[in-house]
Coordinates of N, CA and C in Angstrom, one line a residue:
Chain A
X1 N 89.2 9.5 -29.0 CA 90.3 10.4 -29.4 C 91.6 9.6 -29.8
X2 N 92.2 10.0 -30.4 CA 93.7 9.4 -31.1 C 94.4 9.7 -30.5
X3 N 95.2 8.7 -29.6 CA 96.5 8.8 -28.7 C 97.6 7.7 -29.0
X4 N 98.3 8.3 -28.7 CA 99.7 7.8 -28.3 C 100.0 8.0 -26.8
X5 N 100.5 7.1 -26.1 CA 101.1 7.3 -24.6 C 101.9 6.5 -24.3
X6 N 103.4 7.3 -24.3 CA 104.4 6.7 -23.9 C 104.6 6.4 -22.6
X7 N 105.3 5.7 -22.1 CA 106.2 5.2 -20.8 C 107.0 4.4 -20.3
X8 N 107.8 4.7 -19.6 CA 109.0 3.5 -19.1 C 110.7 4.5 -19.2
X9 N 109.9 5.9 -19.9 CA 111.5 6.5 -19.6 C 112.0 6.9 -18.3
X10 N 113.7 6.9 -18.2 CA 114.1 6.8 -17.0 C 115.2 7.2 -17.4
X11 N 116.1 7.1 -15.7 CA 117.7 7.6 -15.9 C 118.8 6.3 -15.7
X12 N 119.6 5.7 -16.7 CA 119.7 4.2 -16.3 C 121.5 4.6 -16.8
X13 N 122.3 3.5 -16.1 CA 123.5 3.2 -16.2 C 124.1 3.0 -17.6
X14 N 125.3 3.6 -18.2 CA 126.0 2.9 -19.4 C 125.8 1.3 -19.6
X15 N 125.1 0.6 -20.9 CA 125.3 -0.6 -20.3 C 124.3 -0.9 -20.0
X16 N 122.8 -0.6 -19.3 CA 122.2 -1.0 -18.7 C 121.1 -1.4 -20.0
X17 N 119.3 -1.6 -19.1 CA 118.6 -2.0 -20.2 C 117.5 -1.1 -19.1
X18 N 116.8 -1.1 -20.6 CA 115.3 -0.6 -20.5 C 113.8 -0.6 -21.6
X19 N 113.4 -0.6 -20.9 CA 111.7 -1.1 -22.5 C 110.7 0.4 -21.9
X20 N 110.7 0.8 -23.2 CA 109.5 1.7 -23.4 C 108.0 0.8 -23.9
X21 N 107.3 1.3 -23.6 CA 106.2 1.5 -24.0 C 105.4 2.8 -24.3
X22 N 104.4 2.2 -25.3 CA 103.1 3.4 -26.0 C 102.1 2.2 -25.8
X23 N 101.4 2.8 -25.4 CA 99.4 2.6 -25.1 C 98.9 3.3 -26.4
X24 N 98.1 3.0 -27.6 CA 97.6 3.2 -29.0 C 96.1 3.3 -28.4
X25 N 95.0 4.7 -29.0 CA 93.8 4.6 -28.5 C 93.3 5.3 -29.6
X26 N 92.2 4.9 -30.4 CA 91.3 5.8 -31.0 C 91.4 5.6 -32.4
X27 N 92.1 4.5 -32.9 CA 92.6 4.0 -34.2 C 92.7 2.7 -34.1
X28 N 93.0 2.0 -35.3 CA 93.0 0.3 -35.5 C 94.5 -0.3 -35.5
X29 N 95.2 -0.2 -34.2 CA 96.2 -0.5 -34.1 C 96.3 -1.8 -34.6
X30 N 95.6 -2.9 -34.8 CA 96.2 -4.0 -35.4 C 96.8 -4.0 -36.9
X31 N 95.7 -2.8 -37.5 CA 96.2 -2.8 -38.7 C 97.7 -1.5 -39.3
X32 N 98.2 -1.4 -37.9 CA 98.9 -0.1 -38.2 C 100.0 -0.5 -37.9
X33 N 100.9 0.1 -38.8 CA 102.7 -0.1 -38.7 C 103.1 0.8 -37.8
X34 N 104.1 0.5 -37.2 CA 104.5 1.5 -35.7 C 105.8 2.1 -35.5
X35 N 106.4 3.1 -34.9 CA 107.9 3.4 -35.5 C 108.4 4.2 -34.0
X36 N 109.4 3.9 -33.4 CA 110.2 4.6 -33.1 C 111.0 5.8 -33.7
X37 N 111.0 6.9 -32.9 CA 111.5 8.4 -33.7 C 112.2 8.6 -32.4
X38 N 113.6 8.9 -32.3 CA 114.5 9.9 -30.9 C 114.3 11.3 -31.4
X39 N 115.1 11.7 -30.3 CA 115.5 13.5 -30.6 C 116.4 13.4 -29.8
X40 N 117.7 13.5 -29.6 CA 118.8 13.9 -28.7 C 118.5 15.3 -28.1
X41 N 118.9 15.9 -27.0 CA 118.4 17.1 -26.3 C 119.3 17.9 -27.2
X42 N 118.4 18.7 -28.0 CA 118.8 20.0 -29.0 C 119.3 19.8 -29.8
X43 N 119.1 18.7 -30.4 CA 119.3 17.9 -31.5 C 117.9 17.5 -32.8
X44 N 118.1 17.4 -33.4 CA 117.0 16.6 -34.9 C 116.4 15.7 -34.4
X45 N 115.5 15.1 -35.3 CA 114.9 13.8 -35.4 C 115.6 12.5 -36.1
X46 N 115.3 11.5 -35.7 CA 116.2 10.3 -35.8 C 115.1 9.1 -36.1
X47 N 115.1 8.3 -36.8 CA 114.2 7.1 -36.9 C 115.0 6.2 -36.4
X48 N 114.9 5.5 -35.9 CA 115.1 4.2 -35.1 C 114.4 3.1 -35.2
X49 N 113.8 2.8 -35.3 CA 112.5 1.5 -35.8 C 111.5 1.6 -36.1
X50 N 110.9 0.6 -36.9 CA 109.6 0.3 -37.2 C 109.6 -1.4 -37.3
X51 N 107.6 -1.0 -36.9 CA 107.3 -2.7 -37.1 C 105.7 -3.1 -37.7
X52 N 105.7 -3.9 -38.8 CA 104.7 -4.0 -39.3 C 103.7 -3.9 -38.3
X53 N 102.2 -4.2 -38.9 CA 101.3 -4.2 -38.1 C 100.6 -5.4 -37.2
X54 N 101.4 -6.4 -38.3 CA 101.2 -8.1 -37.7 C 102.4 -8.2 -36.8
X55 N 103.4 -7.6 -36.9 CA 104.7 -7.5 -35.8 C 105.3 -8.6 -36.6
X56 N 105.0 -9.0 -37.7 CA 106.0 -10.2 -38.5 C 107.4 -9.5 -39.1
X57 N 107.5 -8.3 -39.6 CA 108.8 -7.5 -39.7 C 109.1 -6.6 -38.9
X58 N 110.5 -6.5 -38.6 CA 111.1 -5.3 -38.1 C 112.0 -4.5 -38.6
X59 N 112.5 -3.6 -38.1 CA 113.4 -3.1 -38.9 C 114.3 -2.1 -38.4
X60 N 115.6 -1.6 -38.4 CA 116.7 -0.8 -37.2 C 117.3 0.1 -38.1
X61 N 117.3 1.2 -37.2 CA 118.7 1.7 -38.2 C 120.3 1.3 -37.4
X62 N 121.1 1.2 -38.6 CA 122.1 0.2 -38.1 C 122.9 0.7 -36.5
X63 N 122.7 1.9 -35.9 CA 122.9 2.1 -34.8 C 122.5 1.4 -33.8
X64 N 121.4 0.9 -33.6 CA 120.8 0.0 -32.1 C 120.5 -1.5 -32.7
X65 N 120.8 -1.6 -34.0 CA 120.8 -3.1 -34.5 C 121.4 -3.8 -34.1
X66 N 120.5 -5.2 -33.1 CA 121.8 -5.7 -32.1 C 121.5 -5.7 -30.8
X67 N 120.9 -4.1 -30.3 CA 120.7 -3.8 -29.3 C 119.3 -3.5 -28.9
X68 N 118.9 -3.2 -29.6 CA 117.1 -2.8 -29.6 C 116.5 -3.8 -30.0
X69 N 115.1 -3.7 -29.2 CA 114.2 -4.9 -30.2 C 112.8 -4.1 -29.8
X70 N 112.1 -3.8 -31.4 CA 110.8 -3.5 -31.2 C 109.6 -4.6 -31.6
X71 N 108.6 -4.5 -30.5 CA 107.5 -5.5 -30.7 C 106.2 -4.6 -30.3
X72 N 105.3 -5.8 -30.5 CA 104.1 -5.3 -30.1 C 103.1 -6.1 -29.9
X73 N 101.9 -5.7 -28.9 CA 101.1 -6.7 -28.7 C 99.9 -6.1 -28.8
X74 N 99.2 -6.5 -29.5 CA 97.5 -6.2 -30.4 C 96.5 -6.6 -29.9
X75 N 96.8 -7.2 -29.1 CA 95.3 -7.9 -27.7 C 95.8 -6.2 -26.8
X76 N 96.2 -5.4 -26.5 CA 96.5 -4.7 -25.6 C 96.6 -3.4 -26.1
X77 N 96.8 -3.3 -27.7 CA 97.1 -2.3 -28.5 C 98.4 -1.3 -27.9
X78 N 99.8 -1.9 -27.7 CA 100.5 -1.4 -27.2 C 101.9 -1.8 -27.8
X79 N 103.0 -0.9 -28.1 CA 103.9 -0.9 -28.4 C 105.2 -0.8 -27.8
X80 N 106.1 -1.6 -28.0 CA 107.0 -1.8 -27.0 C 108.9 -1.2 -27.9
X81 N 109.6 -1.1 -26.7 CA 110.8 -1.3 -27.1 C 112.3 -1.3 -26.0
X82 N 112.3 -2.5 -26.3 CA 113.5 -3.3 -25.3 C 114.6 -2.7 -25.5
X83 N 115.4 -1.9 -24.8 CA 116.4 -1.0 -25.5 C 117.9 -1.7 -24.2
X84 N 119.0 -2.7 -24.6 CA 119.8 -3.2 -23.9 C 121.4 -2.4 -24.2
X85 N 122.1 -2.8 -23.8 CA 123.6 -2.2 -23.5 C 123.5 -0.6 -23.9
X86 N 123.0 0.2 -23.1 CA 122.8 1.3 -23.5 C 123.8 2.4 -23.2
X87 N 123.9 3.3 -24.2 CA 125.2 4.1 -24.2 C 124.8 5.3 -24.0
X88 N 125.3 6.3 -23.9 CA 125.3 7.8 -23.6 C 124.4 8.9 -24.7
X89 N 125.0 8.0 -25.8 CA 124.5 8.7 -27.2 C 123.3 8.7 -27.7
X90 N 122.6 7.4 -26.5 CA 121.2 7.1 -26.9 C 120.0 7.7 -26.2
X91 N 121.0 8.6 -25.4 CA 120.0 10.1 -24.1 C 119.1 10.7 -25.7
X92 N 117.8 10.7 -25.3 CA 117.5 11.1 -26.2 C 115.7 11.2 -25.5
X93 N 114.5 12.1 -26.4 CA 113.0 11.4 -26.1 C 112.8 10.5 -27.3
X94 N 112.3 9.3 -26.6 CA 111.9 8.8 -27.8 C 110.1 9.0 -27.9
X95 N 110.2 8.9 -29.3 CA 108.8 9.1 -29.6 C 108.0 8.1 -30.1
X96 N 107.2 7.7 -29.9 CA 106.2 6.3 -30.9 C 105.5 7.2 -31.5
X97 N 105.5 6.4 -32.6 CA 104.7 7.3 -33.7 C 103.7 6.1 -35.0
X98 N 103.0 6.8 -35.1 CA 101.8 5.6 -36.2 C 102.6 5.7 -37.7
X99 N 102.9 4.8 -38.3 CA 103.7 5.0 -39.2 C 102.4 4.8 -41.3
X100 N 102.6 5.6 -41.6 CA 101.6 5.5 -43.1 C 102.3 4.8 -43.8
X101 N 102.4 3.7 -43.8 CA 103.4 3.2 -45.3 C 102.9 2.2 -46.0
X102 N 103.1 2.5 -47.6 CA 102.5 1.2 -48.2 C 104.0 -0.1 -48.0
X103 N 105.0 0.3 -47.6 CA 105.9 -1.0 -47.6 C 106.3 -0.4 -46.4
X104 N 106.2 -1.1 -45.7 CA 107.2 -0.7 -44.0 C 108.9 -0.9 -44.2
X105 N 109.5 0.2 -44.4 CA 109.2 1.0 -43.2 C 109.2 2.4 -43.7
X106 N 109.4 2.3 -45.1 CA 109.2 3.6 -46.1 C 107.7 4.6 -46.1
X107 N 107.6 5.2 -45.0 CA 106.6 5.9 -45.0 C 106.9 7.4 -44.1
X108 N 105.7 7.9 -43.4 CA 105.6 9.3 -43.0 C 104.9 9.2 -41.7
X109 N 104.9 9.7 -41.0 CA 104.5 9.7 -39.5 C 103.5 10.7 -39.3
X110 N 101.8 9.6 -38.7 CA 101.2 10.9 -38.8 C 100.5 11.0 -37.4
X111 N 100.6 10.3 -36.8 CA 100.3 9.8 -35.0 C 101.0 10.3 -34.4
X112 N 101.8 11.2 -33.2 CA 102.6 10.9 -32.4 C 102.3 11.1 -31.3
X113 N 102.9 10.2 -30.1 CA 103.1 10.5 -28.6 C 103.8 11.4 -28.2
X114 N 103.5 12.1 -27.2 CA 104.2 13.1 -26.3 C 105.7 12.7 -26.1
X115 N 106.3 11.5 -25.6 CA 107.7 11.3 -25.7 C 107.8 10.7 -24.3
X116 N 109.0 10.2 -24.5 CA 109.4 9.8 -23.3 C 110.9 9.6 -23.2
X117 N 111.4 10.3 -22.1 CA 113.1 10.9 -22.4 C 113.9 9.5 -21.3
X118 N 115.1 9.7 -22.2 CA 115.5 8.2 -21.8 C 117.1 8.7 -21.6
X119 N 117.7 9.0 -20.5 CA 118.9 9.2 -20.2 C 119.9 8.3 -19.7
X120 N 121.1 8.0 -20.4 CA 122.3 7.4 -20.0 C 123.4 8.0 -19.9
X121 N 123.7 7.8 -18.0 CA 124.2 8.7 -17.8 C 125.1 7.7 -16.1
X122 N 126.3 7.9 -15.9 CA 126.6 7.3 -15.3 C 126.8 8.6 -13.3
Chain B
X1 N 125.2 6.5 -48.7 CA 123.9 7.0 -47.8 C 123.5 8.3 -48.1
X2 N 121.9 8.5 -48.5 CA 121.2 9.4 -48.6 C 121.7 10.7 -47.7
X3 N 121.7 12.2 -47.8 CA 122.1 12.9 -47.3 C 120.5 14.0 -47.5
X4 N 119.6 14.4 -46.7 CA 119.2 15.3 -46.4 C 119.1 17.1 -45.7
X5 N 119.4 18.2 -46.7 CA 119.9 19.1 -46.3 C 118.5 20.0 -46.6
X6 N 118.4 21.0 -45.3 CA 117.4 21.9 -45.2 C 117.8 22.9 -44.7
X7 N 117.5 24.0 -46.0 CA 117.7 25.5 -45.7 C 116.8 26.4 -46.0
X8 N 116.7 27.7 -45.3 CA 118.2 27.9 -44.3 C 118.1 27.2 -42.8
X9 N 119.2 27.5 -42.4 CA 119.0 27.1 -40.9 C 118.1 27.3 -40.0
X10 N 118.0 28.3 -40.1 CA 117.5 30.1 -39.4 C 116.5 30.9 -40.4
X11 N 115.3 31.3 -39.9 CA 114.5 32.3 -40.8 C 113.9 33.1 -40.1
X12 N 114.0 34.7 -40.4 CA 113.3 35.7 -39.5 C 112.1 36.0 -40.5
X13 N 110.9 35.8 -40.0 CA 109.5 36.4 -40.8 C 109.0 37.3 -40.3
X14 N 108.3 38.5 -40.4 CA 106.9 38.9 -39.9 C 106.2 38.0 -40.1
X15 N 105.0 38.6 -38.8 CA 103.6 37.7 -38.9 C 102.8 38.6 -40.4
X16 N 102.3 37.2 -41.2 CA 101.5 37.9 -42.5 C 102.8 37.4 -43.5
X17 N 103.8 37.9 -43.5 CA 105.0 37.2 -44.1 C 104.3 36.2 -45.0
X18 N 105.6 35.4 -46.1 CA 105.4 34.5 -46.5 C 106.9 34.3 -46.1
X19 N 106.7 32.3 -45.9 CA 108.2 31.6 -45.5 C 108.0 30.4 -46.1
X20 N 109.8 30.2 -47.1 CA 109.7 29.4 -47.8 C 111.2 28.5 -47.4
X21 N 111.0 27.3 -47.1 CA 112.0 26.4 -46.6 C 112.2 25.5 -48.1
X22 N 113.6 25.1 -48.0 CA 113.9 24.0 -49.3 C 114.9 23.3 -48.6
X23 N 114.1 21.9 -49.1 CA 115.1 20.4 -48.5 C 115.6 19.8 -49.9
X24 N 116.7 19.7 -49.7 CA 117.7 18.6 -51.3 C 118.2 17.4 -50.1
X25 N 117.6 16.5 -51.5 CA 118.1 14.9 -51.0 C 119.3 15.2 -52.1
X26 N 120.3 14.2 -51.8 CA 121.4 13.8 -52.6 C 121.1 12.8 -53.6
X27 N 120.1 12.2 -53.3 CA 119.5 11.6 -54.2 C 118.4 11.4 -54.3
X28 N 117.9 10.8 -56.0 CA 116.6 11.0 -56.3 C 115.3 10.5 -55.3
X29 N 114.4 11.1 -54.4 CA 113.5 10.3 -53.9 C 112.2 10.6 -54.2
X30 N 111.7 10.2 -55.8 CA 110.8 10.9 -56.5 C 109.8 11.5 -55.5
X31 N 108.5 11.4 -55.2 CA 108.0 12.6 -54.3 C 107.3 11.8 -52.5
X32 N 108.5 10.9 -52.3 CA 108.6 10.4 -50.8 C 109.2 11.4 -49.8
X33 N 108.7 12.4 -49.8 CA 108.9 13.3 -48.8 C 107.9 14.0 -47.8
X34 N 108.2 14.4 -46.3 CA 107.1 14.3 -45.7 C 107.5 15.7 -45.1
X35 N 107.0 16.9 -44.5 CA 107.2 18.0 -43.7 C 106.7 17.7 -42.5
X36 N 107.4 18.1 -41.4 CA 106.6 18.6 -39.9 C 107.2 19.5 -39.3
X37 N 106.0 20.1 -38.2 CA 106.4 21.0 -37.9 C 106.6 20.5 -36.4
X38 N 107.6 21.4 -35.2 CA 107.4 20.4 -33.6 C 107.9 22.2 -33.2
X39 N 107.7 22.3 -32.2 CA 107.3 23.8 -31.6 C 107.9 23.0 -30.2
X40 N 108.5 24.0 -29.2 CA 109.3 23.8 -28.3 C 108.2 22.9 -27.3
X41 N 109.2 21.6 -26.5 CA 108.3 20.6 -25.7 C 107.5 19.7 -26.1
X42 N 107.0 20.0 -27.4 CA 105.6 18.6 -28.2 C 106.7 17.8 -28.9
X43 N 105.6 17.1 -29.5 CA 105.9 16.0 -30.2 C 105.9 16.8 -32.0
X44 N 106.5 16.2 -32.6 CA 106.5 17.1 -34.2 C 105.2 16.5 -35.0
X45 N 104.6 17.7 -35.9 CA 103.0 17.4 -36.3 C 103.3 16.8 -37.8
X46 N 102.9 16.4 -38.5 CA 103.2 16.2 -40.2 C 102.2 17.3 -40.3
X47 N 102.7 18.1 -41.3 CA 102.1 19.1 -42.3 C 101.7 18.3 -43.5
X48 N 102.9 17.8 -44.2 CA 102.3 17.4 -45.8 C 103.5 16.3 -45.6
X49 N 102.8 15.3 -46.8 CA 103.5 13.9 -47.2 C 102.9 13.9 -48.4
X50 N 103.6 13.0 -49.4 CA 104.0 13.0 -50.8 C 104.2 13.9 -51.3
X51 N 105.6 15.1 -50.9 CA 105.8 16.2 -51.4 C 104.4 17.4 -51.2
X52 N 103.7 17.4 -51.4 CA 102.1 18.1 -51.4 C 101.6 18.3 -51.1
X53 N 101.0 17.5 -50.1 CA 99.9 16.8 -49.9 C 99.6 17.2 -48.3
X54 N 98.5 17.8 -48.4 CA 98.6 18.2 -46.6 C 97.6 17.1 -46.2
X55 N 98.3 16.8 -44.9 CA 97.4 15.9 -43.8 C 96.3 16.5 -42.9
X56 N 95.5 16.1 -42.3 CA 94.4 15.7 -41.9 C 94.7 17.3 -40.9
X57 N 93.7 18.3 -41.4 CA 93.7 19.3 -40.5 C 94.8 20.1 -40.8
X58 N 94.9 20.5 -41.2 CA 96.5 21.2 -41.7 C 96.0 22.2 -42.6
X59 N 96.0 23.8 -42.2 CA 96.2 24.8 -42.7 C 96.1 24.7 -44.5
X60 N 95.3 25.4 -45.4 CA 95.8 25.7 -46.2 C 96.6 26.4 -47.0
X61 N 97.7 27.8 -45.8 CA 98.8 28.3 -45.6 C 99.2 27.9 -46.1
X62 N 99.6 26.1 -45.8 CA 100.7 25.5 -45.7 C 100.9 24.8 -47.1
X63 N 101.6 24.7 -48.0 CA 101.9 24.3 -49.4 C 103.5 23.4 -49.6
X64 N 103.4 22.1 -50.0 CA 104.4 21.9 -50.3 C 104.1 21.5 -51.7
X65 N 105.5 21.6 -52.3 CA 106.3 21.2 -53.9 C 107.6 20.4 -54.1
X66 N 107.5 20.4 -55.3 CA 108.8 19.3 -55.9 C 108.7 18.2 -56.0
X67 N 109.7 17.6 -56.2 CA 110.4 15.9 -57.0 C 111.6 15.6 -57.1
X68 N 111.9 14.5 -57.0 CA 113.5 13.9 -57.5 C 114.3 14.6 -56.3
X69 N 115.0 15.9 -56.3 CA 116.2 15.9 -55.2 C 115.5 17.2 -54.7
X70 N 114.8 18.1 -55.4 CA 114.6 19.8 -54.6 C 113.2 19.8 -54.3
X71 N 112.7 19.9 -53.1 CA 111.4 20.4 -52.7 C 111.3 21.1 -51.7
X72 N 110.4 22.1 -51.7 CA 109.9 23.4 -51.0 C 108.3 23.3 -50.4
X73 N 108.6 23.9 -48.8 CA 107.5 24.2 -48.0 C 107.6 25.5 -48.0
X74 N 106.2 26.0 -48.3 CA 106.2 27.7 -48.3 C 104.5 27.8 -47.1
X75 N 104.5 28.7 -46.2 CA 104.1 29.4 -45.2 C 103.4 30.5 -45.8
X76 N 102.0 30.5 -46.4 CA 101.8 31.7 -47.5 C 101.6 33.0 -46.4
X77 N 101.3 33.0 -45.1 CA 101.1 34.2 -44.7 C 101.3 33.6 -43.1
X78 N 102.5 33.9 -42.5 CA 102.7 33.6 -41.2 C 102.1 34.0 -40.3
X79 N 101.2 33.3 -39.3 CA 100.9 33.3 -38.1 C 101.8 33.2 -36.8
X80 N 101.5 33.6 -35.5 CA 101.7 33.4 -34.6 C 101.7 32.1 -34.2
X81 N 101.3 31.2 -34.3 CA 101.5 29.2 -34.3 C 102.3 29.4 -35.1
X82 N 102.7 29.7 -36.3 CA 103.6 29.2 -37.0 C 104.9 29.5 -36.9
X83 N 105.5 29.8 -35.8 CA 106.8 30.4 -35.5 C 107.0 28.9 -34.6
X84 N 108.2 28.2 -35.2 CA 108.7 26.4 -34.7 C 109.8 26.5 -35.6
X85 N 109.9 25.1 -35.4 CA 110.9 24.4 -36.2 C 110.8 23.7 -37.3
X86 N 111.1 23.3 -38.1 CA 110.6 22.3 -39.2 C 111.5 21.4 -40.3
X87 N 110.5 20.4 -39.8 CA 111.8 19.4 -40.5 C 111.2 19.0 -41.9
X88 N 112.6 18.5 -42.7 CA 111.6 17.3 -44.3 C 112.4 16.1 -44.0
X89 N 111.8 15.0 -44.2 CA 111.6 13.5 -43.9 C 111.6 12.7 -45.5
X90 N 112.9 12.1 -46.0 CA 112.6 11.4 -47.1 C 112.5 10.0 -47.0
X91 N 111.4 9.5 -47.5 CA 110.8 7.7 -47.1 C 111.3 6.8 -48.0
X92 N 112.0 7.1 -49.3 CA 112.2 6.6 -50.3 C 113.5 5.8 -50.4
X93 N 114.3 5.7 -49.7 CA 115.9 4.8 -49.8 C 116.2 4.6 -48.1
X94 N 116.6 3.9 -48.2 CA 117.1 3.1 -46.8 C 118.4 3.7 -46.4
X95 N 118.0 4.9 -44.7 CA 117.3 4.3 -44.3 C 116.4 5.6 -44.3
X96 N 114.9 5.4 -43.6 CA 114.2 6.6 -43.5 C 114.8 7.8 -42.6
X97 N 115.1 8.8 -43.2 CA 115.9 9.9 -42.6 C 115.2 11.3 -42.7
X98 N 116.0 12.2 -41.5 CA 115.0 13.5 -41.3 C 116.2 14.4 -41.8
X99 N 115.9 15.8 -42.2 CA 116.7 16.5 -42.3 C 116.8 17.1 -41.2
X100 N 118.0 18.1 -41.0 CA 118.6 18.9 -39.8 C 118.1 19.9 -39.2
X101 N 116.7 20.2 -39.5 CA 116.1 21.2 -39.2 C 115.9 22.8 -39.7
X102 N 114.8 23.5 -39.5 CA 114.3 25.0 -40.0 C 114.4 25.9 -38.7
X103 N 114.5 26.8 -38.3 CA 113.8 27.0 -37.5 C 113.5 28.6 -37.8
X104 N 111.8 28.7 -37.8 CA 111.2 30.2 -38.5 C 110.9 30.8 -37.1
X105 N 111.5 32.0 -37.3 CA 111.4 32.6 -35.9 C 110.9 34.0 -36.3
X106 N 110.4 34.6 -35.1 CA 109.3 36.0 -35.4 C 110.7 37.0 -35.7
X107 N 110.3 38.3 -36.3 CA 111.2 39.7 -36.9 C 110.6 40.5 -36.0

């Protein structure tokens, strides 16, 4: 079966740091680009990163550029994201998602995880 | 920066209905555009990518159109599943961005 499974969301201090993870099952995660998507509570969708499938590029939107870093490790098929000095604005679920692109990071999302909600909040 | 707008905000259908949403980019993103749909608590599904093009399991209902700045998702006969939210997603200019949401609600 084709999964996505997030974890590592929590309730963490202004400032603080935290790493999500997604566990990838039922697809060829080595050869697949990978992307972070938020949702603020009652809010839209947001892209936030992506990363090739060799993890040789990355890419931010200029909001957490600086402060995020997404990786990944392909012996484990699991995707990561180190998310440090964290602000209020960034309460949000974030979603991993399998990303279709012939050039990363220009593509469409056709995988996604359940979510995992990440609050900053003092 | 690319500006994506999707209207209307708000849409009342009957079930059987037809529902037609339209996203304008501000700028040209010849047919890098992707629909989904996310229904309260899940994760959002892709309906269609490259303007058209439905993905893997996806209703024949479901139809998208256009190019360059105007494209349309039309719902040829609304179901009970199909009462969500729905977004359009243009992949084409930096950075990748969603529009501000549909949301088709029952009449």
């Amino acid at each position: 079966e084709v999964q996505l499974l997030e974890s590592g969301g929590d309730l963490v201090q202004p400032g603080g740091s935290l790493r999500l993870s997604c566990a990838a099952a039922g697809f060829t995660f080595t050869s697949s680009a990978m992307s972070w998507v938020r949702q603020a509570p009652g809010k839209g969708l947001e892209w936030v990163s992506s990363i090739t499938g060799s993890g040789d590029s990355t890419y931010y939107v200029d909001s957490v550029k600086g402060r995020f870093t997404i990786s990944r490790d392909n012996f484990v098929n699991t995707l990561y994201l180190q998310m440090n000095s964290l602000r209020a604005e960034d309460t949000a679920v974030y979603y991993c998602a399998r990303l279709v692109a012939s050039i990363v990071p220009y593509g469409a999302f056709d995988i996604w995880g359940r979510g995992a909600m990440v609050t900053v909040s003092s | 920066e690319i500006v994506m707008t999707l209207s209307p905000a708000a849409l009342s259908v009957s079930p059987g209905e037809r529902a037609t949403l339209s996203c304008r980019a501000s700028q040209t993103i010849s047919n890098d555009l992707a629909w989904y749909q996310q229904k309260p608590g899940q994760a959002p599904r892709l309906l269609i990518y490259g303007a058209s093009t439905r993905a893997t399991g996806i209703p024949a209902r479901f139809s998208g159109s256009g190019s360059g700045t105007e494209f349309t998702l039309t719902i040829s006969s609304l179901q009970s599943e199909d009462f969500a939210v729905y977004y359009c997603q243009q992949y084409d200019k930096w950075p990748p961005l969603f529009g501000g949401g549909s949301r088709v609600e029952i009449k």
